[in-house]
PDB file of C-alpha atoms in Angstrom:
ATOM      1  CA  MET X  12      -9.968 -18.191  -5.385  1.00  0.00           C
ATOM      2  CA  GLU X  13      -9.898 -14.387  -5.384  1.00  0.00           C
ATOM      3  CA  LEU X  14      -6.561 -12.443  -4.774  1.00  0.00           C
ATOM      4  CA  GLU X  15      -7.393 -11.092  -1.309  1.00  0.00           C
ATOM      5  CA  GLU X  16      -8.741 -14.340  -0.127  1.00  0.00           C
ATOM      6  CA  LYS X  17      -5.071 -16.025  -1.278  1.00  0.00           C
ATOM      7  CA  VAL X  18      -3.403 -12.876   0.943  1.00  0.00           C
ATOM      8  CA  VAL X  19      -5.479 -13.364   3.967  1.00  0.00           C
ATOM      9  CA  GLU X  20      -5.024 -17.002   3.650  1.00  0.00           C
ATOM     10  CA  ALA X  21      -1.015 -16.558   3.346  1.00  0.00           C
ATOM     11  CA  LEU X  22      -0.874 -13.932   6.333  1.00  0.00           C
ATOM     12  CA  PHE X  23      -2.905 -16.387   8.101  1.00  0.00           C
ATOM     13  CA  ARG X  24      -0.599 -19.445   7.686  1.00  0.00           C
ATOM     14  CA  ARG X  25       2.253 -17.350   8.636  1.00  0.00           C
ATOM     15  CA  HIS X  26       0.443 -16.094  11.863  1.00  0.00           C
ATOM     16  CA  MET X  27       0.951 -12.448  10.508  1.00  0.00           C
ATOM     17  CA  THR X  28      -0.926  -9.207  10.568  1.00  0.00           C
ATOM     18  CA  VAL X  29      -1.099  -6.357   8.105  1.00  0.00           C
ATOM     19  CA  THR X  30      -2.065  -2.818   7.518  1.00  0.00           C
ATOM     20  CA  THR X  31      -2.578  -0.239   5.122  1.00  0.00           C
ATOM     21  CA  ALA X  32      -1.461   3.266   4.611  1.00  0.00           C
ATOM     22  CA  GLU X  33      -3.378   4.581   1.286  1.00  0.00           C
ATOM     23  CA  SER X  34      -3.614   7.927  -0.399  1.00  0.00           C
ATOM     24  CA  CYS X  35      -4.789   7.796  -3.799  1.00  0.00           C
ATOM     25  CA  THR X  36      -6.925   4.570  -3.488  1.00  0.00           C
ATOM     26  CA  GLY X  37      -8.852   5.863  -0.193  1.00  0.00           C
ATOM     27  CA  GLY X  38      -9.252   2.646   2.126  1.00  0.00           C
ATOM     28  CA  LEU X  39      -9.700   0.473  -1.097  1.00  0.00           C
ATOM     29  CA  ILE X  40      -6.980  -1.982  -0.323  1.00  0.00           C
ATOM     30  CA  ALA X  41      -7.892  -2.255   2.859  1.00  0.00           C
ATOM     31  CA  GLY X  42     -12.074  -2.862   1.858  1.00  0.00           C
ATOM     32  CA  THR X  43     -10.506  -5.226  -0.946  1.00  0.00           C
ATOM     33  CA  LEU X  44      -9.082  -7.360   2.207  1.00  0.00           C
ATOM     34  CA  VAL X  45     -12.220  -7.224   3.805  1.00  0.00           C
ATOM     35  CA  ASN X  46     -14.021  -9.027   1.232  1.00  0.00           C
ATOM     36  CA  ALA X  47     -12.012 -12.383   2.049  1.00  0.00           C
ATOM     37  CA  ALA X  48     -13.628 -14.554   4.629  1.00  0.00           C
ATOM     38  CA  GLY X  49     -11.064 -14.575   7.933  1.00  0.00           C
ATOM     39  CA  ALA X  50      -9.777 -11.038   7.315  1.00  0.00           C
ATOM     40  CA  SER X  51     -10.367 -10.085  11.005  1.00  0.00           C
ATOM     41  CA  LYS X  52      -7.763 -12.456  11.930  1.00  0.00           C
ATOM     42  CA  VAL X  53      -5.102 -10.391   9.705  1.00  0.00           C
ATOM     43  CA  LEU X  54      -6.353  -7.138   9.095  1.00  0.00           C
ATOM     44  CA  CYS X  55      -5.282  -4.812  12.058  1.00  0.00           C
ATOM     45  CA  GLU X  56      -6.262  -1.696  11.088  1.00  0.00           C
ATOM     46  CA  GLY X  57      -5.587   0.316   8.236  1.00  0.00           C
ATOM     47  CA  TYR X  58      -4.894   4.386   7.586  1.00  0.00           C
ATOM     48  CA  ILE X  59      -6.558   7.024   4.767  1.00  0.00           C
ATOM     49  CA  THR X  60      -3.675   9.524   4.559  1.00  0.00           C
ATOM     50  CA  TYR X  61      -5.034  11.846   1.502  1.00  0.00           C
ATOM     51  CA  SER X  62      -3.396  14.627   2.855  1.00  0.00           C
ATOM     52  CA  ASN X  63       0.500  15.401   3.756  1.00  0.00           C
ATOM     53  CA  GLU X  64      -0.522  16.389   6.891  1.00  0.00           C
ATOM     54  CA  ALA X  65      -2.010  12.926   7.719  1.00  0.00           C
ATOM     55  CA  LYS X  66       0.818  11.249   5.978  1.00  0.00           C
ATOM     56  CA  GLU X  67       2.849  13.093   8.567  1.00  0.00           C
ATOM     57  CA  ARG X  68       0.611  12.552  11.717  1.00  0.00           C
ATOM     58  CA  LEU X  69      -0.760   8.939  11.113  1.00  0.00           C
ATOM     59  CA  VAL X  70       2.321   6.752   9.713  1.00  0.00           C
ATOM     60  CA  GLY X  71       5.210   9.074  10.377  1.00  0.00           C
ATOM     61  CA  VAL X  72       6.353  10.400   6.923  1.00  0.00           C
ATOM     62  CA  GLN X  73       8.901  12.757   7.325  1.00  0.00           C
ATOM     63  CA  ARG X  74       7.948  16.774   6.152  1.00  0.00           C
ATOM     64  CA  GLU X  75      11.661  16.688   4.223  1.00  0.00           C
ATOM     65  CA  THR X  76      10.376  13.473   2.512  1.00  0.00           C
ATOM     66  CA  LEU X  77       7.506  15.295   1.165  1.00  0.00           C
ATOM     67  CA  GLU X  78       8.920  18.871   0.805  1.00  0.00           C
ATOM     68  CA  ASN X  79      11.994  17.189  -1.347  1.00  0.00           C
ATOM     69  CA  TYR X  80      10.154  14.373  -3.297  1.00  0.00           C
ATOM     70  CA  GLY X  81       6.523  14.968  -3.146  1.00  0.00           C
ATOM     71  CA  ALA X  82       3.338  12.897  -1.792  1.00  0.00           C
ATOM     72  CA  VAL X  83       3.453  11.341  -4.920  1.00  0.00           C
ATOM     73  CA  SER X  84       7.319   9.352  -4.453  1.00  0.00           C
ATOM     74  CA  ALA X  85       8.630   6.266  -4.250  1.00  0.00           C
ATOM     75  CA  GLN X  86      10.150   7.700  -0.963  1.00  0.00           C
ATOM     76  CA  THR X  87       7.051   8.877   0.757  1.00  0.00           C
ATOM     77  CA  ALA X  88       5.461   5.460  -0.290  1.00  0.00           C
ATOM     78  CA  LYS X  89       8.328   3.623   1.297  1.00  0.00           C
ATOM     79  CA  GLU X  90       7.887   5.943   4.441  1.00  0.00           C
ATOM     80  CA  MET X  91       4.197   5.415   4.588  1.00  0.00           C
ATOM     81  CA  ALA X  92       4.513   1.485   4.524  1.00  0.00           C
ATOM     82  CA  LEU X  93       7.019   1.158   7.154  1.00  0.00           C
ATOM     83  CA  GLY X  94       4.826   3.779   9.697  1.00  0.00           C
ATOM     84  CA  ALA X  95       1.818   2.181   9.174  1.00  0.00           C
ATOM     85  CA  ALA X  96       3.884  -0.964   9.959  1.00  0.00           C
ATOM     86  CA  LYS X  97       5.372   0.799  13.115  1.00  0.00           C
ATOM     87  CA  ALA X  98       1.870   2.311  14.043  1.00  0.00           C
ATOM     88  CA  ALA X  99      -0.007  -0.681  13.880  1.00  0.00           C
ATOM     89  CA  GLY X 100       2.422  -3.160  14.987  1.00  0.00           C
ATOM     90  CA  ALA X 101       1.968  -5.614  11.932  1.00  0.00           C
ATOM     91  CA  GLU X 102       4.327  -7.681  10.654  1.00  0.00           C
ATOM     92  CA  ALA X 103       3.153  -6.627   6.707  1.00  0.00           C
ATOM     93  CA  ALA X 104       1.889  -3.310   5.571  1.00  0.00           C
ATOM     94  CA  LEU X 105       1.069  -2.119   2.053  1.00  0.00           C
ATOM     95  CA  SER X 106       0.833   1.541   1.187  1.00  0.00           C
ATOM     96  CA  ALA X 107      -0.249   3.954  -1.793  1.00  0.00           C
ATOM     97  CA  THR X 108       0.300   7.166  -2.950  1.00  0.00           C
ATOM     98  CA  GLY X 109      -0.455   8.275  -6.490  1.00  0.00           C
ATOM     99  CA  ILE X 110      -2.370  10.306  -9.206  1.00  0.00           C
ATOM    100  CA  ALA X 111      -5.527   8.880  -9.926  1.00  0.00           C
ATOM    101  CA  GLY X 112      -6.938  11.370 -12.093  1.00  0.00           C
ATOM    102  CA  PRO X 113      -8.534  12.827 -14.299  1.00  0.00           C
ATOM    103  CA  GLY X 114      -7.080  15.676 -13.181  1.00  0.00           C
ATOM    104  CA  GLY X 115      -4.190  16.500 -11.276  1.00  0.00           C
ATOM    105  CA  GLY X 116      -1.220  15.197 -13.007  1.00  0.00           C
ATOM    106  CA  THR X 117       2.165  17.513 -14.217  1.00  0.00           C
ATOM    107  CA  LYS X 118       4.660  16.229 -17.397  1.00  0.00           C
ATOM    108  CA  GLU X 119       6.693  15.094 -14.006  1.00  0.00           C
ATOM    109  CA  LYS X 120       4.016  13.146 -12.243  1.00  0.00           C
ATOM    110  CA  PRO X 121       0.944  12.311 -14.958  1.00  0.00           C
ATOM    111  CA  VAL X 122      -2.224  10.957 -14.019  1.00  0.00           C
ATOM    112  CA  GLY X 123      -2.180   7.413 -13.548  1.00  0.00           C
ATOM    113  CA  LEU X 124       1.555   7.320 -11.766  1.00  0.00           C
ATOM    114  CA  VAL X 125       1.401   5.700  -8.446  1.00  0.00           C
ATOM    115  CA  TYR X 126       3.981   4.477  -5.878  1.00  0.00           C
ATOM    116  CA  ILE X 127       3.106   1.270  -3.814  1.00  0.00           C
ATOM    117  CA  GLY X 128       5.285   0.142  -1.100  1.00  0.00           C
ATOM    118  CA  CYS X 129       5.396  -3.397   0.555  1.00  0.00           C
ATOM    119  CA  PHE X 130       6.651  -3.938   3.818  1.00  0.00           C
ATOM    120  CA  VAL X 131       7.116  -7.332   4.998  1.00  0.00           C
ATOM    121  CA  ASP X 132       9.300  -8.731   7.866  1.00  0.00           C
ATOM    122  CA  GLY X 133      11.415  -5.246   8.193  1.00  0.00           C
ATOM    123  CA  ASN X 134      12.276  -5.272   4.410  1.00  0.00           C
ATOM    124  CA  VAL X 135      10.430  -2.688   2.121  1.00  0.00           C
ATOM    125  CA  THR X 136       9.587  -2.714  -1.638  1.00  0.00           C
ATOM    126  CA  VAL X 137       8.575   0.309  -3.710  1.00  0.00           C
ATOM    127  CA  LYS X 138       7.221  -0.372  -6.942  1.00  0.00           C
ATOM    128  CA  GLU X 139       6.594   2.652  -9.335  1.00  0.00           C
ATOM    129  CA  CYS X 140       3.398   2.207 -11.543  1.00  0.00           C
ATOM    130  CA  HIS X 141       2.239   3.989 -14.878  1.00  0.00           C
ATOM    131  CA  PHE X 142      -1.758   2.959 -15.007  1.00  0.00           C
ATOM    132  CA  ASN X 143      -4.087   4.663 -17.751  1.00  0.00           C
ATOM    133  CA  GLY X 144      -7.433   4.211 -17.187  1.00  0.00           C
ATOM    134  CA  SER X 145     -10.307   6.041 -15.208  1.00  0.00           C
ATOM    135  CA  ARG X 146      -9.748   7.247 -12.030  1.00  0.00           C
ATOM    136  CA  MET X 147     -11.636   4.116 -10.631  1.00  0.00           C
ATOM    137  CA  GLU X 148      -9.772   1.754 -12.885  1.00  0.00           C
ATOM    138  CA  ASN X 149      -6.435   3.598 -11.889  1.00  0.00           C
ATOM    139  CA  ARG X 150      -7.589   2.545  -8.026  1.00  0.00           C
ATOM    140  CA  LEU X 151      -8.900  -1.032  -8.779  1.00  0.00           C
ATOM    141  CA  MET X 152      -5.327  -1.538 -10.307  1.00  0.00           C
ATOM    142  CA  THR X 153      -3.501  -0.052  -7.689  1.00  0.00           C
ATOM    143  CA  VAL X 154      -5.357  -2.474  -5.243  1.00  0.00           C
ATOM    144  CA  GLN X 155      -4.472  -5.497  -7.540  1.00  0.00           C
ATOM    145  CA  THR X 156      -0.834  -4.654  -7.945  1.00  0.00           C
ATOM    146  CA  ALA X 157      -0.571  -3.992  -4.140  1.00  0.00           C
ATOM    147  CA  LEU X 158      -2.068  -7.383  -2.990  1.00  0.00           C
ATOM    148  CA  LYS X 159      -0.007  -9.224  -6.140  1.00  0.00           C
ATOM    149  CA  MET X 160       3.414  -7.505  -4.348  1.00  0.00           C
ATOM    150  CA  LEU X 161       2.496  -8.808  -0.569  1.00  0.00           C
ATOM    151  CA  LEU X 162       1.588 -12.283  -1.890  1.00  0.00           C
ATOM    152  CA  GLU X 163       4.814 -12.634  -3.932  1.00  0.00           C
ATOM    153  CA  MET X 164       6.733 -11.173  -0.465  1.00  0.00           C
ATOM    154  CA  LEU X 165       5.176 -13.685   1.694  1.00  0.00           C
ATOM    155  CA  GLU X 166       5.648 -16.601  -0.811  1.00  0.00           C
ATOM    156  CA  GLU X 167       9.305 -15.900  -0.320  1.00  0.00           C
ATOM    157  CA  ARG X 168       9.045 -15.996   3.131  1.00  0.00           C
ATOM    158  CA  PRO X 169       8.828 -19.511   4.911  1.00  0.00           C
ATOM    159  CA  ASN X 170       5.586 -20.678   6.333  1.00  0.00           C
TER     160      ASN X 170
END
């Protein structure tokens, strides 16, 4: 069974819905979930928040957060996950913000730096990742890591 099928099944068993707020993955997390049969029962909607303006307007990331920490930060990933869950009325949410490459990195925030937020039942976990593949490989690794995070948090929760 593929990872996305396990996630969809776990959400369905728990009568939960999920949403996504994606920057560097550009909808790839939601698109991967849709690969699983039954995704329509658990995936309510997704937000592609590539720009800072979209992060603010669609999922409620605070302007101060973006100014103080930047779009690629643990704080922004957390607010993206919280805001997406609230906007969609979902019990779970995944967010991803980072620098997929090949350009755009700095010494402080290199290419491959990604923050993934995972919201379940009011709790948010943020993971800092350092990937070193191509742009597409970094995006795919982000998706896999996000889905694993969600599955782990769901498995900790009783059915």
